[in-house]
């Protein structure tokens, strides 16, 4: 008959095995597809797997009754799995928090390997194949002096986990990294619970107190907390990628699109027009007239503010399907995508030109007027296909811009883009 208090062990074992499988797949995807250096995901996957084995073996141990075979196998598996669960957690803390303890960590694995060999082979110095009633709740194997040394070794490993977390907690607190400090504090509390529950099981084993198995509670708590820490880490990875993507997509000063993103949008628009999903594609290149003089007279801060305000004026006057990008300096590009045959670009650009010309920029004695010159080029599906069309359109619009400059600035030049271009 299955003992009631062993059912949580079977449940937590299943959860840990699922966590191990999930983070193993996650590790593979992050390393193979995204080239992330996340070896601690693999370490945790192994730790969760070992924890699952520990819980399963403990459940069998509790239910072994008078079967010496089941008792021997489950007891020895529990001893080995419990030990490696702790050392893998220790390894995780060292790797995740970049704590330098490589030599000590290697010796931990060596010593755990030695104890594992002792646990596998029945002997009077470690574990004998003989019943030993440790509690009214379950029975274990008779143990020798080396098993008591193993118990002391387990305490050393657990204490070192706490020592590392305390050191990391102090380091994060000095750096005032509040979110990281909270994470470390969570793990620290979970490990303290783990030590307390482990000590209770130790006292049960030597018949000082008589309690049901408790160390699995602390172990599962630590496993759950590490899983939560990694979930937060995944969220941070996503946020970092989002920030990086925004930096690549947007100009940091004006929040117009970047040149690289404009090239993507322009290429996509050409592809849409080649599939007859767009009736017309227009590109407008413009810059600020006498921008260097404005910088020299009113300062670069005023020049930066001017760039930002002109971007805002442009955004307020273009449609949702259009976009503005900053090529660099004071040069901008507007991309117009039309699904109708009518060419809206010149009218929209004229409205932008007038709004910029009548706006007073700057403040107080440093206020000034500014104007922009524009060059527009448009293409239709009849002019496709043309090799390197996006670059040809930008070049033609640039030529139209300089034509407008030569005509006196604050005006619009329109280029004729023919099939022979």
Coordinates of C-alpha atoms in Angstrom, one line a residue:
X1 CA 0.0 0.0 0.0
X2 CA 1.3 3.5 -0.9
X3 CA 2.0 5.7 2.0
X4 CA 0.0 8.9 1.9
X5 CA 2.9 11.2 2.8
X6 CA 4.9 9.7 -0.2
X7 CA 2.4 11.0 -2.7
X8 CA 3.9 14.6 -2.7
X9 CA 7.2 13.0 -3.5
X10 CA 5.8 11.4 -6.6
X11 CA 4.2 14.7 -7.6
X12 CA 7.3 16.8 -7.1
X13 CA 9.4 14.2 -8.9
X14 CA 7.2 14.6 -12.0
X15 CA 7.4 18.4 -11.8
X16 CA 11.2 18.3 -11.6
X17 CA 11.5 15.9 -14.5
X18 CA 9.2 18.3 -16.6
X19 CA 11.4 21.3 -15.5
X20 CA 14.5 19.4 -16.5
X21 CA 13.1 18.6 -20.0
X22 CA 11.8 22.1 -20.5
X23 CA 15.1 23.8 -19.6
X24 CA 17.1 21.3 -21.6
X25 CA 15.2 22.3 -24.7
X26 CA 15.5 25.9 -23.8
X27 CA 19.3 25.6 -23.4
X28 CA 19.5 23.9 -26.8
X29 CA 17.5 26.7 -28.5
X30 CA 19.3 29.5 -26.8
X31 CA 22.7 28.2 -27.6
X32 CA 22.2 26.8 -31.1
X33 CA 19.8 29.4 -32.6
X34 CA 20.6 32.5 -30.6
X35 CA 24.2 31.8 -29.5
X36 CA 23.5 32.8 -25.9
X37 CA 26.1 31.8 -23.3
X38 CA 23.7 30.1 -20.9
X39 CA 25.5 27.0 -19.6
X40 CA 23.7 27.5 -16.3
X41 CA 20.5 26.5 -18.0
X42 CA 22.1 23.1 -18.7
X43 CA 23.3 22.9 -15.1
X44 CA 19.9 23.5 -13.8
X45 CA 18.3 21.0 -16.2
X46 CA 20.7 18.4 -14.7
X47 CA 20.0 19.6 -11.2
X48 CA 16.2 19.3 -11.8
X49 CA 16.7 15.8 -13.3
X50 CA 18.7 14.7 -10.3
X51 CA 16.1 16.2 -7.9
X52 CA 13.4 14.2 -9.8
X53 CA 15.4 11.0 -9.3
X54 CA 16.0 11.9 -5.6
X55 CA 12.2 12.4 -5.0
X56 CA 11.3 9.3 -6.9
X57 CA 13.9 7.2 -5.0
X58 CA 12.7 8.7 -1.7
X59 CA 9.1 7.8 -2.5
X60 CA 10.1 4.2 -3.2
X61 CA 12.2 4.2 0.0
X62 CA 9.2 5.3 2.0
X63 CA 7.1 2.5 0.4
X64 CA 9.7 -0.3 0.4
X65 CA 8.2 -1.8 3.6
X66 CA 10.0 -5.1 4.3
X67 CA 11.5 -5.5 0.8
X68 CA 15.3 -5.4 1.3
X69 CA 15.9 -5.2 -2.5
X70 CA 13.7 -2.1 -3.0
X71 CA 15.1 -0.6 0.2
X72 CA 18.7 -1.1 -0.8
X73 CA 18.3 0.3 -4.3
X74 CA 16.1 3.3 -3.3
X75 CA 18.3 4.1 -0.2
X76 CA 21.5 4.2 -2.2
X77 CA 19.9 6.1 -5.1
X78 CA 18.6 8.7 -2.6
X79 CA 22.0 9.1 -1.0
X80 CA 23.7 9.7 -4.4
X81 CA 21.0 11.9 -5.9
X82 CA 20.7 14.1 -2.8
X83 CA 24.4 14.7 -2.9
X84 CA 24.5 15.6 -6.6
X85 CA 21.4 17.8 -6.3
X86 CA 23.3 19.9 -3.8
X87 CA 26.6 20.0 -5.7
X88 CA 24.7 20.9 -9.0
X89 CA 22.9 23.7 -7.2
X90 CA 26.3 24.9 -5.9
X91 CA 27.6 24.7 -9.5
X92 CA 24.6 26.7 -10.7
X93 CA 25.2 29.5 -8.2
X94 CA 28.9 29.7 -9.2
X95 CA 28.1 29.9 -12.9
X96 CA 25.0 32.1 -12.8
X97 CA 26.4 34.7 -10.3
X98 CA 29.9 34.4 -11.8
X99 CA 31.4 33.5 -8.5
X100 CA 35.0 32.3 -8.8
X101 CA 35.5 28.9 -7.2
X102 CA 36.6 26.5 -10.0
X103 CA 39.1 24.5 -8.0
X104 CA 36.8 23.9 -5.1
X105 CA 34.0 22.9 -7.5
X106 CA 36.2 20.3 -9.1
X107 CA 37.0 18.8 -5.8
X108 CA 33.3 18.7 -4.9
X109 CA 32.6 16.5 -7.9
X110 CA 35.6 14.3 -7.1
X111 CA 34.5 13.8 -3.5
X112 CA 30.9 13.2 -4.5
X113 CA 32.1 10.6 -7.0
X114 CA 34.0 8.8 -4.3
X115 CA 31.0 8.7 -2.0
X116 CA 28.9 7.5 -4.9
X117 CA 31.2 4.5 -5.3
X118 CA 30.9 3.7 -1.6
X119 CA 27.1 4.0 -1.8
X120 CA 26.9 1.6 -4.8
X121 CA 28.8 -1.3 -3.1
X122 CA 27.2 -2.7 0.1
X123 CA 29.7 -2.5 2.9
X124 CA 29.8 -2.1 6.7
X125 CA 31.6 1.2 6.5
X126 CA 28.9 3.1 4.6
X127 CA 25.6 1.2 4.0
X128 CA 24.9 -2.4 4.6
X129 CA 22.1 -4.5 3.2
X130 CA 20.4 -4.7 6.5
X131 CA 17.2 -3.1 7.9
X132 CA 17.6 -0.2 10.2
X133 CA 14.4 1.4 11.6
X134 CA 15.1 5.1 11.5
X135 CA 11.5 6.3 12.1
X136 CA 8.0 5.1 12.4
X137 CA 7.4 6.6 9.0
X138 CA 10.1 4.7 7.0
X139 CA 13.1 2.3 7.3
X140 CA 16.6 2.8 6.1
X141 CA 19.8 0.7 5.8
X142 CA 22.3 0.2 8.5
X143 CA 25.1 2.7 8.2
X144 CA 28.7 2.9 9.2
X145 CA 31.2 5.7 10.2
X146 CA 31.8 6.8 6.5
X147 CA 28.1 7.4 6.2
X148 CA 28.3 9.8 9.1
X149 CA 31.2 11.5 7.2
X150 CA 28.9 11.7 4.2
X151 CA 26.4 13.5 6.3
X152 CA 29.0 16.0 7.4
X153 CA 30.0 16.5 3.7
X154 CA 26.4 17.2 2.8
X155 CA 26.3 19.9 5.4
X156 CA 29.6 21.4 4.1
X157 CA 28.1 21.6 0.6
X158 CA 24.8 23.1 1.8
X159 CA 26.7 25.6 4.0
X160 CA 28.9 26.6 1.1
X161 CA 25.8 27.3 -1.0
X162 CA 24.6 29.7 1.7
X163 CA 28.1 31.2 1.9
X164 CA 28.2 31.9 -1.8
X165 CA 24.7 33.4 -1.8
X166 CA 25.6 35.7 1.2
X167 CA 28.7 36.9 -0.6
X168 CA 26.7 37.5 -3.8
X169 CA 23.9 39.3 -1.8
X170 CA 26.5 41.7 -0.3
X171 CA 28.1 42.3 -3.7
X172 CA 24.7 43.1 -5.3
X173 CA 23.7 45.3 -2.3
X174 CA 26.9 47.4 -2.6
X175 CA 26.2 47.8 -6.4
X176 CA 22.6 48.8 -5.5
X177 CA 21.1 46.3 -7.9
X178 CA 17.8 45.9 -6.2
X179 CA 16.2 43.4 -8.5
X180 CA 19.2 41.1 -8.4
X181 CA 19.4 41.5 -4.6
X182 CA 15.8 40.3 -4.3
X183 CA 16.6 37.3 -6.4
X184 CA 19.6 36.3 -4.3
X185 CA 17.6 36.8 -1.1
X186 CA 14.9 34.4 -2.4
X187 CA 17.5 31.8 -3.1
X188 CA 19.2 32.4 0.2
X189 CA 16.0 31.8 2.2
X190 CA 15.2 28.7 0.1
X191 CA 18.7 27.2 0.9
X192 CA 18.3 27.9 4.6
X193 CA 15.0 26.0 4.6
X194 CA 16.8 23.2 2.7
X195 CA 19.5 23.0 5.4
X196 CA 16.9 22.9 8.2
X197 CA 14.8 20.2 6.6
X198 CA 18.0 18.2 5.8
X199 CA 19.1 18.4 9.5
X200 CA 15.6 17.2 10.6
X201 CA 16.0 14.1 8.4
X202 CA 19.5 13.6 9.7
X203 CA 18.2 13.6 13.3
X204 CA 15.5 11.2 12.2
X205 CA 18.2 8.9 10.7
X206 CA 20.1 8.7 14.0
X207 CA 16.9 8.5 16.0
X208 CA 17.2 11.8 17.9
X209 CA 13.8 12.9 16.7
X210 CA 11.0 11.1 14.9
X211 CA 9.7 13.1 11.9
X212 CA 8.3 12.2 8.5
X213 CA 10.7 12.8 5.6
X214 CA 11.2 16.6 5.2
X215 CA 14.4 17.2 3.2
X216 CA 12.5 16.9 0.0
X217 CA 10.5 20.0 0.9
X218 CA 13.7 22.1 1.1
X219 CA 15.1 20.5 -2.1
X220 CA 11.9 21.2 -4.1
X221 CA 11.8 24.7 -2.8
X222 CA 15.3 25.4 -4.0
X223 CA 14.5 23.8 -7.4
X224 CA 11.4 25.9 -7.7
X225 CA 13.2 29.1 -6.8
X226 CA 16.0 28.5 -9.3
X227 CA 13.4 27.8 -12.0
X228 CA 11.7 31.2 -11.1
X229 CA 15.1 33.0 -11.2
X230 CA 15.7 31.6 -14.7
X231 CA 12.2 32.6 -15.8
X232 CA 13.1 36.2 -14.7
X233 CA 16.4 35.8 -16.6
X234 CA 14.5 34.8 -19.8
X235 CA 12.4 37.9 -19.4
X236 CA 15.5 40.0 -19.1
X237 CA 17.0 38.4 -22.2
X238 CA 13.9 39.3 -24.1
X239 CA 13.9 42.8 -22.8
X240 CA 17.6 43.3 -23.7
X241 CA 16.8 42.0 -27.2
X242 CA 13.9 44.4 -27.5
X243 CA 16.0 47.4 -26.4
X244 CA 18.7 46.4 -28.9
X245 CA 16.1 46.0 -31.6
X246 CA 14.8 49.5 -30.9
X247 CA 18.2 50.9 -31.0
X248 CA 18.8 49.4 -34.4
X249 CA 15.3 50.4 -35.6
X250 CA 15.2 54.0 -34.3
X251 CA 17.5 57.0 -34.4
X252 CA 18.4 57.7 -30.7
X253 CA 18.0 61.5 -31.0
X254 CA 14.9 62.1 -33.1
X255 CA 13.1 58.7 -32.7
X256 CA 12.7 58.6 -36.5
X257 CA 13.5 55.3 -38.1
X258 CA 17.1 54.4 -38.7
X259 CA 18.7 54.2 -42.1
X260 CA 19.0 50.4 -41.8
X261 CA 15.3 50.0 -41.0
X262 CA 14.4 52.4 -43.9
X263 CA 16.3 50.1 -46.3
X264 CA 14.2 47.2 -45.0
X265 CA 10.9 49.1 -45.4
X266 CA 11.9 50.4 -48.9
X267 CA 12.8 46.9 -50.1
X268 CA 9.5 45.5 -48.7
X269 CA 7.5 48.3 -50.4
X270 CA 9.2 47.5 -53.7
X271 CA 8.3 43.8 -53.3
X272 CA 4.7 44.7 -52.5
X273 CA 4.5 46.9 -55.6
X274 CA 6.0 44.0 -57.7
X275 CA 3.0 41.9 -56.5
X276 CA 0.6 44.7 -57.5
X277 CA -0.3 45.4 -53.8
X278 CA 0.9 49.0 -54.2
X279 CA 0.0 51.4 -57.0
X280 CA 2.7 53.9 -56.4
X281 CA 5.9 54.3 -54.3
X282 CA 7.4 57.7 -53.5
X283 CA 10.6 58.7 -51.7
X284 CA 11.3 62.2 -50.4
X285 CA 14.7 63.2 -49.3
X286 CA 15.0 66.5 -47.4
X287 CA 17.4 68.4 -45.2
X288 CA 17.5 71.7 -43.2
X289 CA 18.6 74.8 -45.0
X290 CA 21.8 76.3 -43.5
X291 CA 21.8 73.9 -40.6
X292 CA 25.5 74.5 -40.0
X293 CA 24.8 78.2 -39.5
X294 CA 22.1 77.4 -37.0
X295 CA 24.4 75.1 -35.0
X296 CA 27.2 77.8 -35.0
X297 CA 24.8 80.6 -34.0
X298 CA 22.5 79.0 -31.5
X299 CA 24.6 75.9 -30.4
X300 CA 24.4 72.2 -31.0
X301 CA 21.7 71.7 -28.3
X302 CA 19.4 74.0 -30.3
X303 CA 20.4 72.1 -33.5
X304 CA 19.4 68.8 -31.8
X305 CA 16.1 70.2 -30.6
X306 CA 15.4 71.5 -34.1
X307 CA 16.0 68.0 -35.6
X308 CA 13.6 66.5 -33.0
X309 CA 10.9 69.1 -33.6
X310 CA 11.1 68.7 -37.4
X311 CA 10.8 65.0 -37.0
X312 CA 7.6 65.6 -34.9
X313 CA 6.1 68.0 -37.5
X314 CA 6.8 65.4 -40.2
X315 CA 5.2 62.6 -38.2
X316 CA 2.2 64.7 -37.5
X317 CA 1.6 65.3 -41.2
X318 CA 2.3 61.9 -42.8
X319 CA -0.1 59.0 -42.9
X320 CA 0.1 55.8 -40.9
X321 CA 1.3 53.9 -43.9
X322 CA 4.2 56.3 -44.5
X323 CA 7.4 56.5 -42.5
X324 CA 10.2 59.0 -41.8
X325 CA 13.8 58.0 -41.3
X326 CA 17.0 59.9 -40.5
X327 CA 19.8 59.2 -42.9
X328 CA 22.3 61.1 -40.8
X329 CA 23.2 64.7 -39.8
X330 CA 20.2 66.9 -40.9
X331 CA 19.1 64.6 -43.8
X332 CA 15.8 62.7 -43.6
X333 CA 13.8 60.4 -45.9
X334 CA 10.0 60.0 -46.1
X335 CA 8.7 56.8 -47.7
X336 CA 5.2 57.1 -49.1
X337 CA 3.2 54.0 -50.0
X338 CA 0.0 54.5 -52.0
X339 CA -2.6 51.8 -52.9
X340 CA -4.4 54.3 -55.2
X341 CA -3.2 55.7 -58.4
X342 CA -3.3 59.3 -57.1
X343 CA 0.1 60.7 -56.1
X344 CA -0.4 62.1 -52.5
X345 CA 3.3 62.7 -51.8
X346 CA 3.8 66.2 -53.3
X347 CA 0.7 67.6 -51.4
X348 CA 1.8 66.0 -48.1
X349 CA 5.4 67.3 -48.5
X350 CA 4.1 70.8 -49.3
X351 CA 2.1 70.8 -46.1
X352 CA 5.2 69.7 -44.1
X353 CA 7.3 72.4 -45.8
X354 CA 4.8 75.2 -44.9
X355 CA 4.4 74.0 -41.3
X356 CA 8.2 73.9 -40.8
X357 CA 8.6 77.4 -42.4
X358 CA 6.0 79.0 -40.1
X359 CA 7.1 77.4 -36.9
X360 CA 9.3 79.3 -34.4
X361 CA 12.0 77.1 -33.0
X362 CA 14.0 77.6 -29.8
X363 CA 13.1 79.7 -26.8
X364 CA 13.3 83.4 -25.9
X365 CA 16.3 85.3 -27.4
X366 CA 17.5 82.0 -28.9
X367 CA 14.3 81.5 -31.0
X368 CA 14.7 81.3 -34.8
X369 CA 13.0 80.3 -38.0
X370 CA 14.1 77.4 -40.2
X371 CA 13.2 75.9 -43.5
X372 CA 13.8 72.7 -45.4
X373 CA 14.4 71.8 -49.0
X374 CA 12.8 68.6 -50.4
X375 CA 13.4 66.2 -53.3
X376 CA 10.7 63.7 -54.4
X377 CA 10.7 60.8 -56.8
X378 CA 7.9 58.4 -57.5
X379 CA 7.6 55.0 -59.3
X380 CA 4.7 52.9 -60.5
X381 CA 4.5 49.1 -61.2
X382 CA 5.0 49.9 -64.9
X383 CA 8.6 50.9 -64.1
X384 CA 9.4 47.5 -62.7
X385 CA 11.5 45.5 -62.7
X386 CA 14.6 47.8 -62.3
X387 CA 17.8 46.6 -60.8
X388 CA 18.7 48.1 -57.4
X389 CA 15.5 50.2 -57.4
X390 CA 15.7 51.4 -53.7
X391 CA 19.1 52.9 -54.2
X392 CA 18.2 54.4 -57.6
X393 CA 15.1 56.1 -56.0
X394 CA 17.2 57.5 -53.1
X395 CA 19.8 58.9 -55.6
X396 CA 17.1 60.5 -57.8
X397 CA 15.4 62.0 -54.8
X398 CA 18.8 63.4 -53.6
X399 CA 19.4 65.0 -57.0
X400 CA 15.9 66.6 -56.9
X401 CA 16.8 67.9 -53.4
X402 CA 20.0 69.6 -54.7
X403 CA 18.0 71.0 -57.6
X404 CA 15.6 72.6 -55.1
X405 CA 18.6 74.0 -53.1
X406 CA 19.9 75.7 -56.3
X407 CA 16.6 77.3 -56.9
X408 CA 16.7 79.2 -53.6
X409 CA 15.9 76.6 -50.8
X410 CA 12.7 76.2 -48.9
X411 CA 11.2 74.5 -51.9
X412 CA 10.4 71.1 -53.4
X413 CA 12.2 69.5 -56.3
X414 CA 10.4 66.6 -58.2
X415 CA 12.5 64.1 -60.2
X416 CA 11.2 62.3 -63.2
X417 CA 11.9 58.6 -62.9
X418 CA 11.6 56.8 -66.2
X419 CA 12.2 53.2 -67.2
X420 CA 15.5 54.2 -68.8
X421 CA 16.7 55.5 -65.4

